Structures are given as structure tokens and as C-alpha cells.
XYZ file of C-alpha atoms in Angstrom:
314
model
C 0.000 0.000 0.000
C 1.577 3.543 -0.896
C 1.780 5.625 1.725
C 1.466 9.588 1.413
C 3.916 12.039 2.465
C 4.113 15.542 4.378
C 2.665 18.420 1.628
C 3.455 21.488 1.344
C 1.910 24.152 -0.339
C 3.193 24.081 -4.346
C 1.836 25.658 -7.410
C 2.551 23.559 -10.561
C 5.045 25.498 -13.186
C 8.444 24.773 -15.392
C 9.540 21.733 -16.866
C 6.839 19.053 -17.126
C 8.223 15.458 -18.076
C 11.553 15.355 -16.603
C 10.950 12.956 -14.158
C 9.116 10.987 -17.250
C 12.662 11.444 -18.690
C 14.878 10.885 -16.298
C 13.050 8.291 -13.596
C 11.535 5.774 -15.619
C 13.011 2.268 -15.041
C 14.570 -0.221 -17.052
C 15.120 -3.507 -16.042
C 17.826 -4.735 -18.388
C 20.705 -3.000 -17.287
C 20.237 -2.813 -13.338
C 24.017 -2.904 -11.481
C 24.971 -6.615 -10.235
C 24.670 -7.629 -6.704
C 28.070 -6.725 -4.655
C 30.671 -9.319 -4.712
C 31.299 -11.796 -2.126
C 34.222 -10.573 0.161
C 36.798 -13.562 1.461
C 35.065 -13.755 4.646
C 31.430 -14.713 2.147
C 29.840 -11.465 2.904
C 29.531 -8.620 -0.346
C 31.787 -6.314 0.075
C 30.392 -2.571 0.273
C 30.234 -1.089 -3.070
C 29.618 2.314 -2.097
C 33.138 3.056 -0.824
C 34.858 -0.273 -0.365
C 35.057 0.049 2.774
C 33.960 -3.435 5.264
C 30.574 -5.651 4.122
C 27.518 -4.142 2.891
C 24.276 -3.682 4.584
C 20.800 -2.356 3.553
C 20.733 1.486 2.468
C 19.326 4.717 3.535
C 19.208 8.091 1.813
C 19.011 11.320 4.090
C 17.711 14.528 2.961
C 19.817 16.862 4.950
C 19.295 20.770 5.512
C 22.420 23.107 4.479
C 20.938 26.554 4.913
C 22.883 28.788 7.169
C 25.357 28.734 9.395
C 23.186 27.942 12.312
C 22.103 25.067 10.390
C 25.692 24.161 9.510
C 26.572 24.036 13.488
C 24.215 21.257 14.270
C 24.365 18.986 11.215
C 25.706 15.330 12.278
C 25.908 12.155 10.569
C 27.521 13.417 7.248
C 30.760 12.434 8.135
C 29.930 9.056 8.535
C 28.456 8.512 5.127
C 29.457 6.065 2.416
C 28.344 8.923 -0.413
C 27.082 12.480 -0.122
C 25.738 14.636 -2.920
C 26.083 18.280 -2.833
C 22.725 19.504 -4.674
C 21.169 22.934 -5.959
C 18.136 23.887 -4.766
C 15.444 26.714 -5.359
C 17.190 30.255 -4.637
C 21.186 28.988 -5.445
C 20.907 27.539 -2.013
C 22.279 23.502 -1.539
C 21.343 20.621 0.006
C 22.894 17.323 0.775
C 21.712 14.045 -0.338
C 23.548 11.200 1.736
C 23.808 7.995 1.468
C 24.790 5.072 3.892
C 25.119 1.517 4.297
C 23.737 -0.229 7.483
C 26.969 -1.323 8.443
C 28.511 2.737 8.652
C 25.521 4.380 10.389
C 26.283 7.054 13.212
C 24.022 7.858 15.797
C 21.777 10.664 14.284
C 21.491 12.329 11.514
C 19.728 15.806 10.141
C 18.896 18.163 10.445
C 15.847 16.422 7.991
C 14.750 18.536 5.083
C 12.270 18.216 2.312
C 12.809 16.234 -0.390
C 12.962 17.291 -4.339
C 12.431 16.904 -7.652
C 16.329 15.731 -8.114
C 16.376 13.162 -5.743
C 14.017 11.077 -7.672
C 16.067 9.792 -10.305
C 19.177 10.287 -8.335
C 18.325 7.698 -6.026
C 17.228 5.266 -8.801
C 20.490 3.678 -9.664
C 20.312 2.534 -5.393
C 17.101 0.297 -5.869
C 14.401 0.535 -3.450
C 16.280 2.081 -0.578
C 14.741 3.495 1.860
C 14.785 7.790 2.115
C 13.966 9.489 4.842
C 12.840 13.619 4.701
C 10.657 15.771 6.484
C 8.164 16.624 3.734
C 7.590 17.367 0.034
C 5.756 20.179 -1.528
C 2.449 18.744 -2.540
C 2.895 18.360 -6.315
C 6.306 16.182 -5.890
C 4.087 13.862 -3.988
C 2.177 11.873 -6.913
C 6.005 11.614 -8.380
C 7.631 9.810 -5.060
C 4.213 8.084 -4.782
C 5.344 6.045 -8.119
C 8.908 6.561 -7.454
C 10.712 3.010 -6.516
C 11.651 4.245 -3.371
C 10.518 3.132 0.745
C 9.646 6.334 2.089
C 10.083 7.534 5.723
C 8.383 11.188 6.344
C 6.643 12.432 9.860
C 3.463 12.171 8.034
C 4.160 8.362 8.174
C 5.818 7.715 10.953
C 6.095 11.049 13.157
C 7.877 8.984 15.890
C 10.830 8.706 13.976
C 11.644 11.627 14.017
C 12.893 14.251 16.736
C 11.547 17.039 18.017
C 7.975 16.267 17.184
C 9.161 16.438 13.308
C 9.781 19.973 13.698
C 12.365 21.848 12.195
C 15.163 20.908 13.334
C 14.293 17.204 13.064
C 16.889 14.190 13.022
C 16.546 10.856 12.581
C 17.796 7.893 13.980
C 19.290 5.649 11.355
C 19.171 2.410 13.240
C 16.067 2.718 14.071
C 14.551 3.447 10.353
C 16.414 0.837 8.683
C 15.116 -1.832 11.836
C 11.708 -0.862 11.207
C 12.141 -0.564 7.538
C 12.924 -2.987 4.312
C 15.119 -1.482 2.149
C 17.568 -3.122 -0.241
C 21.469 -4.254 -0.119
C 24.404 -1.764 -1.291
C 24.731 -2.101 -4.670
C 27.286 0.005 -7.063
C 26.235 3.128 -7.870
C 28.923 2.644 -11.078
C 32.000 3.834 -8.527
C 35.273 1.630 -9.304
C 37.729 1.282 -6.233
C 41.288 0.408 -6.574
C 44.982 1.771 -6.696
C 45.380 5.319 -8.145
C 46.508 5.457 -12.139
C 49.353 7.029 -13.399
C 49.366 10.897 -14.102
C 46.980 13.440 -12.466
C 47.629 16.964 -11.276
C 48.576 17.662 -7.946
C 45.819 19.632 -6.392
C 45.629 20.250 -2.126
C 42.563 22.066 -2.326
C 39.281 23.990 -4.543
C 36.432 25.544 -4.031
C 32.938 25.168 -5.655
C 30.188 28.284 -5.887
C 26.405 27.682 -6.599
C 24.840 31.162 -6.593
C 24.292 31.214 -2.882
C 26.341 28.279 -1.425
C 29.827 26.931 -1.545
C 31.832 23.788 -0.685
C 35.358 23.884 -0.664
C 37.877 20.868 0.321
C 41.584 20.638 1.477
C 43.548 17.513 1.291
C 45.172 16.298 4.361
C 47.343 14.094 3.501
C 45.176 11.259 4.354
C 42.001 12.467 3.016
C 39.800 15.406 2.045
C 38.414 18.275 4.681
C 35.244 19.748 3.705
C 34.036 23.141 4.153
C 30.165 24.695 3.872
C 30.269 28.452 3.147
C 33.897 28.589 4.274
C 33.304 27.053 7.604
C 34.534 23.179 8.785
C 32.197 20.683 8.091
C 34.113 16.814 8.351
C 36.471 15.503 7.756
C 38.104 12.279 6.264
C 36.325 11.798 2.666
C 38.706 9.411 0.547
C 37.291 10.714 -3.013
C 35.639 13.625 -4.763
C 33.919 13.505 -7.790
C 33.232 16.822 -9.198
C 30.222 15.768 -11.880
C 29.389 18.681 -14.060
C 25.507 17.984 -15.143
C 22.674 21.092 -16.143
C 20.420 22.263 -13.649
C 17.075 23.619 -15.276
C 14.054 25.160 -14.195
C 12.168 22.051 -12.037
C 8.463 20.962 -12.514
C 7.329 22.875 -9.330
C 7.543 26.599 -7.543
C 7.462 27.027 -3.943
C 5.600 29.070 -2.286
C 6.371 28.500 1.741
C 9.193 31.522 2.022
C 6.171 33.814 1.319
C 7.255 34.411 -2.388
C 7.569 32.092 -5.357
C 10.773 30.415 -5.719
C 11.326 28.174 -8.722
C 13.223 24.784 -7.361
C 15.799 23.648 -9.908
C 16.447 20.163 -11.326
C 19.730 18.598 -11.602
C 20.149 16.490 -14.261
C 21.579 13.235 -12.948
C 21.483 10.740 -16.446
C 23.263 11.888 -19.754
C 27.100 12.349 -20.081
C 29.403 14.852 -19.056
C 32.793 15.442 -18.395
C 33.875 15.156 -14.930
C 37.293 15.884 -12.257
C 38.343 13.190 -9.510
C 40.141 14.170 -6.770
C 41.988 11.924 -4.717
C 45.810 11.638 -2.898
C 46.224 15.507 -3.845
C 46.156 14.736 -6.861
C 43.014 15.497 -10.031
C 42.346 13.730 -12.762
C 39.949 14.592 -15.525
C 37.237 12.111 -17.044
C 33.994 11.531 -18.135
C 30.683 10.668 -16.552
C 28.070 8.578 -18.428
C 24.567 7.304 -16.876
C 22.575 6.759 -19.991
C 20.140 4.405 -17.939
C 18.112 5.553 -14.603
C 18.572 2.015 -13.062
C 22.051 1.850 -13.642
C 25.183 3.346 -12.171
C 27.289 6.052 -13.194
C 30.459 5.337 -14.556
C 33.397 7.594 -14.366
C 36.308 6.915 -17.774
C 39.580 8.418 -17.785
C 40.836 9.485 -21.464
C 42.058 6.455 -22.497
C 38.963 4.458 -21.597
C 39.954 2.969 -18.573
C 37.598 3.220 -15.664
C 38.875 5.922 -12.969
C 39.306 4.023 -9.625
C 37.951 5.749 -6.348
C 39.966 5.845 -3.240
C 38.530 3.349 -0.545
C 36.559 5.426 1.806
C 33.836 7.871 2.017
C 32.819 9.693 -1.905
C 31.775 13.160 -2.181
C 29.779 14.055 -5.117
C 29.761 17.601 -6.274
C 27.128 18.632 -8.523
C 28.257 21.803 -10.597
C 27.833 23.354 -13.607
């Protein structure tokens, strides 16, 4: 039975059909299972990093510093997404495995039009957020996704689902069925020959930045110019178009048009890792599938083991 989610208020405008586009499925070209490990368990295809478990997205607010000084959990996922949103503000989509959860994580936001097909490639994971504006709803309604909101489950979440809310990951995925890891498309293994060295860049979305700094062991992320975490093994910087989205909202008291980020197609594509950058190309020509990442020869480009950071850009 498909359960409903949190509304809010939404006036229909923009780009019809690109969830039609983007999030229909396809059966024939789903990613494999994970690979059994030595020990007989799959090994975690999201970063490489121990067995894999049962997944859970997060739709996690990014607005302000205030915001910024209470986040938790992000360092502790297997793959985070830096996203646009309505107003050149971001958002992060995260990811984790069952087997890397922390304690909490949040503060819960609402989720959007991009995190639809994004979340595709995963399987029928399930995604927690605090709400969608009410014409999204019919779209995650047919979405393949297991849906966690306050409207269905209010005792989930903290703080009587009011903002801020968190969540308790152990608790969603025990009450929960969601699906094993399987490869978004990342490959993981020794870095290839070449690159640039490169200790540290910044990314700007019209009102947002992310910036990271190689430590020597891994990457240090930065919201707005402030410390974030800490400790992310690989960052993909995936250059995709954002258009106009399907839907304006209307709760800031004036209409803001929420953006779509185009998550299937082809690109090109930098991958940071070891201080060094290499640059490749993206392709995800099928919703179900993962996104591969080719360095100019052809050859897949391996990822670090450890946590991924996706950076959506321009």
C-alpha cells in the first residue's frame, strides 16, 4: 500500500516530463549484486570500505550557518551529494550503508524533484525527509523508493518532526525494508598514473559553496567557508545542467522556482583523490544503472577506498 507524504503548499510550473525522462526504469541494465568478500559477505560497493548492509538516503538541511553548526551524521556517510536547490541555495543528499551508520542524523529537510532519479540507480532504498511540496508527492508516490516522512511515521523523528528534526538511522532501517548496497557505477582500486597535484578547490552555486583541502590522508570539507568533516577518501566533481524544475514554492512567502539537476546523460567530470586530479567523463545513460566515471584512455577511474563526495556543478 503507498503511503502519502508531508505536503506542502506548491503551485505547478516549469519543466513538465523530466521525471518521465529521467526516472523511468529499465530492467535490463540494473548494477549486479556486490561481490562476495573472502570472509562470504559482499563487500560494500559504495566506498569499499567493510561488508555491505541495507541502504538509507538522508535529505539533509544546508541553509545557514546555524544550520551548519548542528548537522551530524555526514561524516559518517558512504556517499554524499552536494545539490542545488530553489534560490542557489544547496542541500545534501547522503547515502549510507547499514553497516557505517552514526548515531543521528539531520537536520531532515524536504525532499525534491532531483532526488528522484538520483536515487534510482540505489534500488528501493529506503529515504527518509521531512516533507515534500504537494505536487512532488504523486512523483515519489510512483517513485521506486521506501519512504520515511513524519506524516508516516512522526515517531521517527525528533523534536515532534519539527524543524530541526533528526533521525535515527538504526532505528529506520530496523523498522524498515530497504535493499542491499549495490554500485552506484563507482570503481575502487589503486590510483593510475598521471593526475595533477591539487591540495585544495572551491565550488560556488549562486548562494552556497563547498570547498575541500587535502590532508594528507584524506579530504576536509568546508560549507560556506566554515569546517564541516572531515576524512572523505574521493571527490567527484560531476558537471551535469540544472534547469528550471516541474514545481515553484511558495512557503518563504514568495515564489521560488526549485531547480532540477540532471543526474542521467554524459558529461565530463574531475576526480580528486591523494592531492592529486584527474579529468574524465561521466556517463549514466540508464536511470537504473550506475554512473560510470572513464579516464581518457577508456579505462575506468578508480575511487579511493573510503567515504565519496559528489559535487554537482555546472
Amino acid at each position: 500500500m503507498r503511503r502519502h507524504r508531508l505536503p506542502l503548499a506548491v503551485a505547478g510550473a516549469g519543466v513538465a516530463g523530466l521525471i518521465a525522462v529521467q526516472g523511468c526504469s529499465s530492467s535490463a541494465h540494473k548494477p549486479p549484486p556486490p561481490s562476495p568478500s573472502p570472509t562470504g559477505q559482499a563487500a560494500n560497493p559504495l566506498d569499499n570500505s567493510g561488508t555491505a548492509g541495507n541502504l538509507l538516503a538522508v535529505k539533509i538541511d544546508n541553509v545557514g550557518r546555524n544550520t551548519q553548526q548542528i548537522q551530524q551524521g555526514l561524516g559518517r556517510a558512504d556517499i554524499v551529494y552536494w545539490v542545488q536547490v530553489e534560490g542557489g541555495l544547496s542541500r545534501f543528499l547522503a547515502v549510507y550503508d547499514a553497516n557505517h551508520l552514526p548515531e543521528k542524523i539531520g537536520p531532515v529537510r524536504s525532499a525534491r524533484q532531483t532526488d528522484i532519479p538520483l536515487l534510482q540507480q540505489y534500488g528501493r532504498l529506503d529515504f527518509a525527509y521531512s516533507g515534500a511540496i504537494s505536487g512532488l508527492i504523486p512523483l515519489l508516490d510512483h517513485a521506486d523508493l521506501q519512504t520515511v516522512t513524519p506524516f508516516d511515521d512522526p515517531g521517527a523523528f525528533s523534536n515532534r518532526a519539527m524543524d530541526p528534526t533528526f533521525i535515527d538511522p538504526h532505528q529506520i532501517l530496523a523498522k524498515y525494508p530497504s535493499v542491499p548496497a549495490r554500485s552506484p557505477g563507482f570503481t575502487f582500486g589503486a590510483a593510475p598514473g598521471g593526475g595533477t597535484a591539487l591540495t585544495e578547490m572551491t565550488w560556488h552555486l549562486p548562494a552556497a559553496s563547498l570547498g575541500v583541502h587535502f590532508s594528507g590522508s584524506g579530504y576536509d570539507v568546508s560549507v560556506d567557508g566554515h569546517s564541516a568533516w572531515s576524512g572523505t577518501a574521493t571527490v567527484v566533481v560531476q558537471h551535469v545542467s540544472i534547469v528550471p524544475g516541474q514545481f515553484t514554492d511558495f512557503n518563504a512567502g514568495h515564489p521560488d522556482n526549485e531547480v532540477f539537476t540532471q543526474s542521467t546523460g554524459s558529461g565530463q567530470a574531475e576526480v580528486l583523490r591523494d592531492g592529486k586530479v584527474w579529468a574524465t567523463h561521466w556517463s549514466r545513460p540508464d536511470p537504473a544503472a550506475g554512473t560510470s566515471f572513464t579516464l581518457p584512455d577508456g579505462g575506468a577511474m578508480p575511487f579511493a577506498t573510503g567515504p565519496v563526495l559528489v559535487v554537482m556543478v555546472p
